Amino acid sequence: MTGNPRTRERILAAAERLLAERGPVSMGAIAQAAGVSRQALYLHFDDRAELLLATVDHIDSSGPLAELRRWVSEAPDGLTAVARFVELHAEYSPHIIEVARTIDAGRLTDPDLEAAWSDRMEGRRNACGRLIRWVAEDGALDPCWSPDGATDYLWSQTSLRVWDDLVNARGWSRDRYVTTMQRTVRRALAGP
């Protein structure tokens, strides 16, 4: 990357805003919204994939994610941490949904986007694995679960797609999503 860091920041902020407002947008639209030429945009980002990935990193670093992760890690026990993890997704998903949809759609034809998507999903699955180990160490994991199976279950139930389907497609409120998912995930993991 070359170019002025303030210009890069303006480009990332414009990309985040446009993706949130419109969904997929062109490099030209992002350049225009950032007040730079397309040539200036390409001084900072080699291609659309690089810009999208940098936008995700920008959202992660400038949004509520770090504080939400800390809140989960400071839970008094594993099951409370899992409940907080569900709430983390309810809080964070609206910030990332449009960029995630764009990357998800593009990853089918772009190996760089596929690699980035896979990396983020593996990171999320690792976070779920840490929570499941905590629940198991507390003695609260239903013995019907293997650690891998419980990790897969938590990973899938807290996915962006599930949140998007329930909240955006089906019209669930944030509170309904959080309450329902916390209850069902707890019952599934801890047993009756």
PDB file of C-alpha atoms in Angstrom:
ATOM      1  CA  MET A   1       0.000   0.000   0.000  1.00  0.00           C
ATOM      2  CA  THR A   2       1.170   3.486  -0.800  1.00  0.00           C
ATOM      3  CA  GLY A   3      -0.466   6.860  -0.385  1.00  0.00           C
ATOM      4  CA  ASN A   4      -1.636   9.078   2.401  1.00  0.00           C
ATOM      5  CA  PRO A   5      -3.048   7.280   5.487  1.00  0.00           C
ATOM      6  CA  ARG A   6      -5.793   9.925   5.849  1.00  0.00           C
ATOM      7  CA  THR A   7      -6.888   9.269   2.272  1.00  0.00           C
ATOM      8  CA  ARG A   8      -6.946   5.533   2.982  1.00  0.00           C
ATOM      9  CA  GLU A   9      -9.098   6.201   6.046  1.00  0.00           C
ATOM     10  CA  ARG A  10     -11.522   8.315   3.963  1.00  0.00           C
ATOM     11  CA  ILE A  11     -11.766   5.533   1.387  1.00  0.00           C
ATOM     12  CA  LEU A  12     -12.472   2.904   4.046  1.00  0.00           C
ATOM     13  CA  ALA A  13     -15.072   5.090   5.747  1.00  0.00           C
ATOM     14  CA  ALA A  14     -16.767   5.735   2.385  1.00  0.00           C
ATOM     15  CA  ALA A  15     -16.726   2.020   1.529  1.00  0.00           C
ATOM     16  CA  GLU A  16     -18.226   1.133   4.901  1.00  0.00           C
ATOM     17  CA  ARG A  17     -20.951   3.762   4.572  1.00  0.00           C
ATOM     18  CA  LEU A  18     -21.869   2.889   0.976  1.00  0.00           C
ATOM     19  CA  LEU A  19     -21.912  -0.845   1.622  1.00  0.00           C
ATOM     20  CA  ALA A  20     -24.176  -0.317   4.619  1.00  0.00           C
ATOM     21  CA  GLU A  21     -26.519   1.930   2.627  1.00  0.00           C
ATOM     22  CA  ARG A  22     -26.543   0.195  -0.760  1.00  0.00           C
ATOM     23  CA  GLY A  23     -24.921  -3.204  -0.536  1.00  0.00           C
ATOM     24  CA  PRO A  24     -22.480  -4.026  -3.352  1.00  0.00           C
ATOM     25  CA  VAL A  25     -21.004  -0.896  -4.925  1.00  0.00           C
ATOM     26  CA  SER A  26     -18.384  -0.199  -7.568  1.00  0.00           C
ATOM     27  CA  MET A  27     -14.864   1.043  -6.976  1.00  0.00           C
ATOM     28  CA  GLY A  28     -15.855   4.209  -8.856  1.00  0.00           C
ATOM     29  CA  ALA A  29     -18.739   4.895  -6.477  1.00  0.00           C
ATOM     30  CA  ILE A  30     -16.457   4.430  -3.478  1.00  0.00           C
ATOM     31  CA  ALA A  31     -13.813   6.725  -4.987  1.00  0.00           C
ATOM     32  CA  GLN A  32     -16.453   9.382  -5.658  1.00  0.00           C
ATOM     33  CA  ALA A  33     -17.891   9.107  -2.134  1.00  0.00           C
ATOM     34  CA  ALA A  34     -14.378   9.406  -0.668  1.00  0.00           C
ATOM     35  CA  GLY A  35     -13.634  12.436  -2.819  1.00  0.00           C
ATOM     36  CA  VAL A  36     -10.717  10.805  -4.606  1.00  0.00           C
ATOM     37  CA  SER A  37     -10.014   9.700  -8.167  1.00  0.00           C
ATOM     38  CA  ARG A  38     -10.168   6.047  -9.139  1.00  0.00           C
ATOM     39  CA  GLN A  39      -6.411   6.270  -9.694  1.00  0.00           C
ATOM     40  CA  ALA A  40      -5.939   7.461  -6.101  1.00  0.00           C
ATOM     41  CA  LEU A  41      -8.121   4.617  -4.860  1.00  0.00           C
ATOM     42  CA  TYR A  42      -5.930   2.112  -6.703  1.00  0.00           C
ATOM     43  CA  LEU A  43      -2.835   3.599  -5.065  1.00  0.00           C
ATOM     44  CA  HIS A  44      -4.242   2.305  -1.778  1.00  0.00           C
ATOM     45  CA  PHE A  45      -5.966  -0.919  -2.882  1.00  0.00           C
ATOM     46  CA  ASP A  46      -4.916  -3.185  -5.735  1.00  0.00           C
ATOM     47  CA  ASP A  47      -8.427  -4.474  -6.361  1.00  0.00           C
ATOM     48  CA  ARG A  48     -11.969  -4.694  -4.995  1.00  0.00           C
ATOM     49  CA  ALA A  49     -11.163  -7.793  -2.919  1.00  0.00           C
ATOM     50  CA  GLU A  50      -8.362  -5.991  -1.096  1.00  0.00           C
ATOM     51  CA  LEU A  51     -10.636  -3.005  -0.451  1.00  0.00           C
ATOM     52  CA  LEU A  52     -13.447  -5.222   0.896  1.00  0.00           C
ATOM     53  CA  LEU A  53     -11.095  -7.066   3.234  1.00  0.00           C
ATOM     54  CA  ALA A  54      -9.584  -3.800   4.455  1.00  0.00           C
ATOM     55  CA  THR A  55     -13.109  -2.502   5.043  1.00  0.00           C
ATOM     56  CA  VAL A  56     -13.892  -5.499   7.252  1.00  0.00           C
ATOM     57  CA  ASP A  57     -10.700  -4.882   9.229  1.00  0.00           C
ATOM     58  CA  HIS A  58     -11.645  -1.194   9.504  1.00  0.00           C
ATOM     59  CA  ILE A  59     -15.090  -2.075  10.867  1.00  0.00           C
ATOM     60  CA  ASP A  60     -13.537  -4.542  13.318  1.00  0.00           C
ATOM     61  CA  SER A  61     -11.038  -2.001  14.623  1.00  0.00           C
ATOM     62  CA  SER A  62     -13.297   1.065  14.717  1.00  0.00           C
ATOM     63  CA  GLY A  63     -16.531  -0.541  15.885  1.00  0.00           C
ATOM     64  CA  PRO A  64     -17.697  -2.201  19.101  1.00  0.00           C
ATOM     65  CA  LEU A  65     -16.060  -5.600  18.514  1.00  0.00           C
ATOM     66  CA  ALA A  66     -13.105  -5.292  20.907  1.00  0.00           C
ATOM     67  CA  GLU A  67     -15.316  -4.176  23.795  1.00  0.00           C
ATOM     68  CA  LEU A  68     -17.855  -6.925  23.076  1.00  0.00           C
ATOM     69  CA  ARG A  69     -15.114  -9.583  23.007  1.00  0.00           C
ATOM     70  CA  ARG A  70     -13.795  -8.344  26.352  1.00  0.00           C
ATOM     71  CA  TRP A  71     -17.315  -8.495  27.810  1.00  0.00           C
ATOM     72  CA  VAL A  72     -17.643 -12.140  26.707  1.00  0.00           C
ATOM     73  CA  SER A  73     -14.231 -13.075  28.121  1.00  0.00           C
ATOM     74  CA  GLU A  74     -15.055 -11.495  31.493  1.00  0.00           C
ATOM     75  CA  ALA A  75     -18.149 -13.665  32.024  1.00  0.00           C
ATOM     76  CA  PRO A  76     -18.254 -15.493  35.363  1.00  0.00           C
ATOM     77  CA  ASP A  77     -18.740 -18.925  33.740  1.00  0.00           C
ATOM     78  CA  GLY A  78     -18.846 -20.679  30.381  1.00  0.00           C
ATOM     79  CA  LEU A  79     -22.607 -20.703  29.875  1.00  0.00           C
ATOM     80  CA  THR A  80     -22.803 -16.976  30.641  1.00  0.00           C
ATOM     81  CA  ALA A  81     -19.985 -16.423  28.151  1.00  0.00           C
ATOM     82  CA  VAL A  82     -21.984 -18.348  25.519  1.00  0.00           C
ATOM     83  CA  ALA A  83     -25.041 -16.191  26.249  1.00  0.00           C
ATOM     84  CA  ARG A  84     -22.903 -13.073  25.898  1.00  0.00           C
ATOM     85  CA  PHE A  85     -21.462 -14.454  22.647  1.00  0.00           C
ATOM     86  CA  VAL A  86     -25.002 -14.630  21.236  1.00  0.00           C
ATOM     87  CA  GLU A  87     -25.536 -11.019  22.274  1.00  0.00           C
ATOM     88  CA  LEU A  88     -22.196 -10.034  20.726  1.00  0.00           C
ATOM     89  CA  HIS A  89     -23.510 -11.298  17.385  1.00  0.00           C
ATOM     90  CA  ALA A  90     -26.762  -9.402  17.757  1.00  0.00           C
ATOM     91  CA  GLU A  91     -24.806  -6.206  18.412  1.00  0.00           C
ATOM     92  CA  TYR A  92     -22.076  -6.672  15.829  1.00  0.00           C
ATOM     93  CA  SER A  93     -23.900  -8.230  12.874  1.00  0.00           C
ATOM     94  CA  PRO A  94     -25.669  -5.029  11.786  1.00  0.00           C
ATOM     95  CA  HIS A  95     -22.258  -3.350  11.441  1.00  0.00           C
ATOM     96  CA  ILE A  96     -20.856  -5.997   9.117  1.00  0.00           C
ATOM     97  CA  ILE A  97     -23.819  -7.521   7.252  1.00  0.00           C
ATOM     98  CA  GLU A  98     -23.524  -5.670   3.939  1.00  0.00           C
ATOM     99  CA  VAL A  99     -19.777  -6.147   3.630  1.00  0.00           C
ATOM    100  CA  ALA A 100     -20.174  -9.804   4.614  1.00  0.00           C
ATOM    101  CA  ARG A 101     -22.902 -10.357   2.012  1.00  0.00           C
ATOM    102  CA  THR A 102     -20.692  -8.799  -0.663  1.00  0.00           C
ATOM    103  CA  ILE A 103     -17.690 -10.933   0.298  1.00  0.00           C
ATOM    104  CA  ASP A 104     -19.850 -14.055   0.592  1.00  0.00           C
ATOM    105  CA  ALA A 105     -21.252 -13.546  -2.912  1.00  0.00           C
ATOM    106  CA  GLY A 106     -17.861 -12.703  -4.399  1.00  0.00           C
ATOM    107  CA  ARG A 107     -15.985 -15.576  -2.821  1.00  0.00           C
ATOM    108  CA  LEU A 108     -17.515 -18.043  -5.264  1.00  0.00           C
ATOM    109  CA  THR A 109     -15.457 -16.560  -8.095  1.00  0.00           C
ATOM    110  CA  ASP A 110     -12.611 -14.784  -6.279  1.00  0.00           C
ATOM    111  CA  PRO A 111     -10.008 -16.970  -4.546  1.00  0.00           C
ATOM    112  CA  ASP A 112      -8.751 -14.046  -2.430  1.00  0.00           C
ATOM    113  CA  LEU A 113     -12.230 -13.422  -1.053  1.00  0.00           C
ATOM    114  CA  GLU A 114     -12.724 -17.155  -0.489  1.00  0.00           C
ATOM    115  CA  ALA A 115      -9.456 -17.362   1.457  1.00  0.00           C
ATOM    116  CA  ALA A 116     -10.395 -14.333   3.565  1.00  0.00           C
ATOM    117  CA  TRP A 117     -13.908 -15.676   4.215  1.00  0.00           C
ATOM    118  CA  SER A 118     -12.517 -19.077   5.225  1.00  0.00           C
ATOM    119  CA  ASP A 119      -9.974 -17.434   7.524  1.00  0.00           C
ATOM    120  CA  ARG A 120     -12.655 -15.381   9.293  1.00  0.00           C
ATOM    121  CA  MET A 121     -14.963 -18.403   9.638  1.00  0.00           C
ATOM    122  CA  GLU A 122     -12.124 -20.486  11.079  1.00  0.00           C
ATOM    123  CA  GLY A 123     -11.350 -17.688  13.550  1.00  0.00           C
ATOM    124  CA  ARG A 124     -14.994 -17.587  14.598  1.00  0.00           C
ATOM    125  CA  ARG A 125     -15.072 -21.375  14.958  1.00  0.00           C
ATOM    126  CA  ASN A 126     -11.936 -21.215  17.142  1.00  0.00           C
ATOM    127  CA  ALA A 127     -13.696 -18.659  19.370  1.00  0.00           C
ATOM    128  CA  CYS A 128     -16.652 -21.039  19.667  1.00  0.00           C
ATOM    129  CA  GLY A 129     -14.248 -23.868  20.553  1.00  0.00           C
ATOM    130  CA  ARG A 130     -12.759 -21.817  23.390  1.00  0.00           C
ATOM    131  CA  LEU A 131     -16.253 -21.163  24.760  1.00  0.00           C
ATOM    132  CA  ILE A 132     -17.201 -24.839  24.548  1.00  0.00           C
ATOM    133  CA  ARG A 133     -14.001 -25.833  26.380  1.00  0.00           C
ATOM    134  CA  TRP A 134     -14.937 -23.330  29.106  1.00  0.00           C
ATOM    135  CA  VAL A 135     -18.440 -24.793  29.395  1.00  0.00           C
ATOM    136  CA  ALA A 136     -16.953 -28.309  29.558  1.00  0.00           C
ATOM    137  CA  GLU A 137     -14.378 -27.284  32.190  1.00  0.00           C
ATOM    138  CA  ASP A 138     -17.264 -25.924  34.274  1.00  0.00           C
ATOM    139  CA  GLY A 139     -18.909 -29.352  34.028  1.00  0.00           C
ATOM    140  CA  ALA A 140     -21.915 -27.804  32.293  1.00  0.00           C
ATOM    141  CA  LEU A 141     -21.645 -29.417  28.832  1.00  0.00           C
ATOM    142  CA  ASP A 142     -24.218 -32.148  28.210  1.00  0.00           C
ATOM    143  CA  PRO A 143     -22.294 -35.437  27.864  1.00  0.00           C
ATOM    144  CA  CYS A 144     -24.121 -36.184  24.617  1.00  0.00           C
ATOM    145  CA  TRP A 145     -21.830 -33.638  22.921  1.00  0.00           C
ATOM    146  CA  SER A 146     -18.314 -34.153  21.693  1.00  0.00           C
ATOM    147  CA  PRO A 147     -16.275 -30.932  21.926  1.00  0.00           C
ATOM    148  CA  ASP A 148     -16.110 -30.714  18.115  1.00  0.00           C
ATOM    149  CA  GLY A 149     -19.837 -31.316  17.736  1.00  0.00           C
ATOM    150  CA  ALA A 150     -20.714 -28.692  20.351  1.00  0.00           C
ATOM    151  CA  THR A 151     -18.299 -26.247  18.714  1.00  0.00           C
ATOM    152  CA  ASP A 152     -19.885 -26.830  15.311  1.00  0.00           C
ATOM    153  CA  TYR A 153     -23.344 -26.357  16.800  1.00  0.00           C
ATOM    154  CA  LEU A 154     -22.471 -23.054  18.495  1.00  0.00           C
ATOM    155  CA  TRP A 155     -20.606 -21.848  15.383  1.00  0.00           C
ATOM    156  CA  SER A 156     -23.597 -22.557  13.146  1.00  0.00           C
ATOM    157  CA  GLN A 157     -26.247 -21.173  15.481  1.00  0.00           C
ATOM    158  CA  THR A 158     -24.390 -17.885  15.954  1.00  0.00           C
ATOM    159  CA  SER A 159     -23.570 -17.474  12.271  1.00  0.00           C
ATOM    160  CA  LEU A 160     -24.210 -14.267  10.416  1.00  0.00           C
ATOM    161  CA  ARG A 161     -26.547 -16.144   8.073  1.00  0.00           C
ATOM    162  CA  VAL A 162     -28.789 -17.332  10.919  1.00  0.00           C
ATOM    163  CA  TRP A 163     -28.913 -13.808  12.364  1.00  0.00           C
ATOM    164  CA  ASP A 164     -29.655 -12.345   8.902  1.00  0.00           C
ATOM    165  CA  ASP A 165     -32.395 -14.896   8.207  1.00  0.00           C
ATOM    166  CA  LEU A 166     -34.151 -14.352  11.519  1.00  0.00           C
ATOM    167  CA  VAL A 167     -33.723 -10.589  11.935  1.00  0.00           C
ATOM    168  CA  ASN A 168     -33.729  -9.274   8.374  1.00  0.00           C
ATOM    169  CA  ALA A 169     -35.653 -11.921   6.435  1.00  0.00           C
ATOM    170  CA  ARG A 170     -38.177 -12.899   9.128  1.00  0.00           C
ATOM    171  CA  GLY A 171     -38.368  -9.571  10.950  1.00  0.00           C
ATOM    172  CA  TRP A 172     -37.350 -10.707  14.417  1.00  0.00           C
ATOM    173  CA  SER A 173     -36.417  -7.925  16.789  1.00  0.00           C
ATOM    174  CA  ARG A 174     -32.933  -7.856  18.273  1.00  0.00           C
ATOM    175  CA  ASP A 175     -34.361  -8.764  21.682  1.00  0.00           C
ATOM    176  CA  ARG A 176     -36.343 -11.709  20.323  1.00  0.00           C
ATOM    177  CA  TYR A 177     -33.260 -13.009  18.521  1.00  0.00           C
ATOM    178  CA  VAL A 178     -31.075 -12.700  21.635  1.00  0.00           C
ATOM    179  CA  THR A 179     -33.599 -14.212  24.043  1.00  0.00           C
ATOM    180  CA  THR A 180     -34.548 -17.103  21.775  1.00  0.00           C
ATOM    181  CA  MET A 181     -31.019 -17.970  20.717  1.00  0.00           C
ATOM    182  CA  GLN A 182     -29.640 -17.740  24.252  1.00  0.00           C
ATOM    183  CA  ARG A 183     -32.368 -20.050  25.532  1.00  0.00           C
ATOM    184  CA  THR A 184     -32.110 -22.621  22.730  1.00  0.00           C
ATOM    185  CA  VAL A 185     -28.307 -22.696  22.664  1.00  0.00           C
ATOM    186  CA  ARG A 186     -28.132 -23.077  26.461  1.00  0.00           C
ATOM    187  CA  ARG A 187     -30.689 -25.889  26.447  1.00  0.00           C
ATOM    188  CA  ALA A 188     -28.912 -27.648  23.604  1.00  0.00           C
ATOM    189  CA  LEU A 189     -25.447 -27.415  25.153  1.00  0.00           C
ATOM    190  CA  ALA A 190     -26.256 -27.916  28.824  1.00  0.00           C
ATOM    191  CA  GLY A 191     -29.068 -30.430  28.350  1.00  0.00           C
ATOM    192  CA  PRO A 192     -32.345 -30.630  30.243  1.00  0.00           C
TER     193      PRO A 192
END
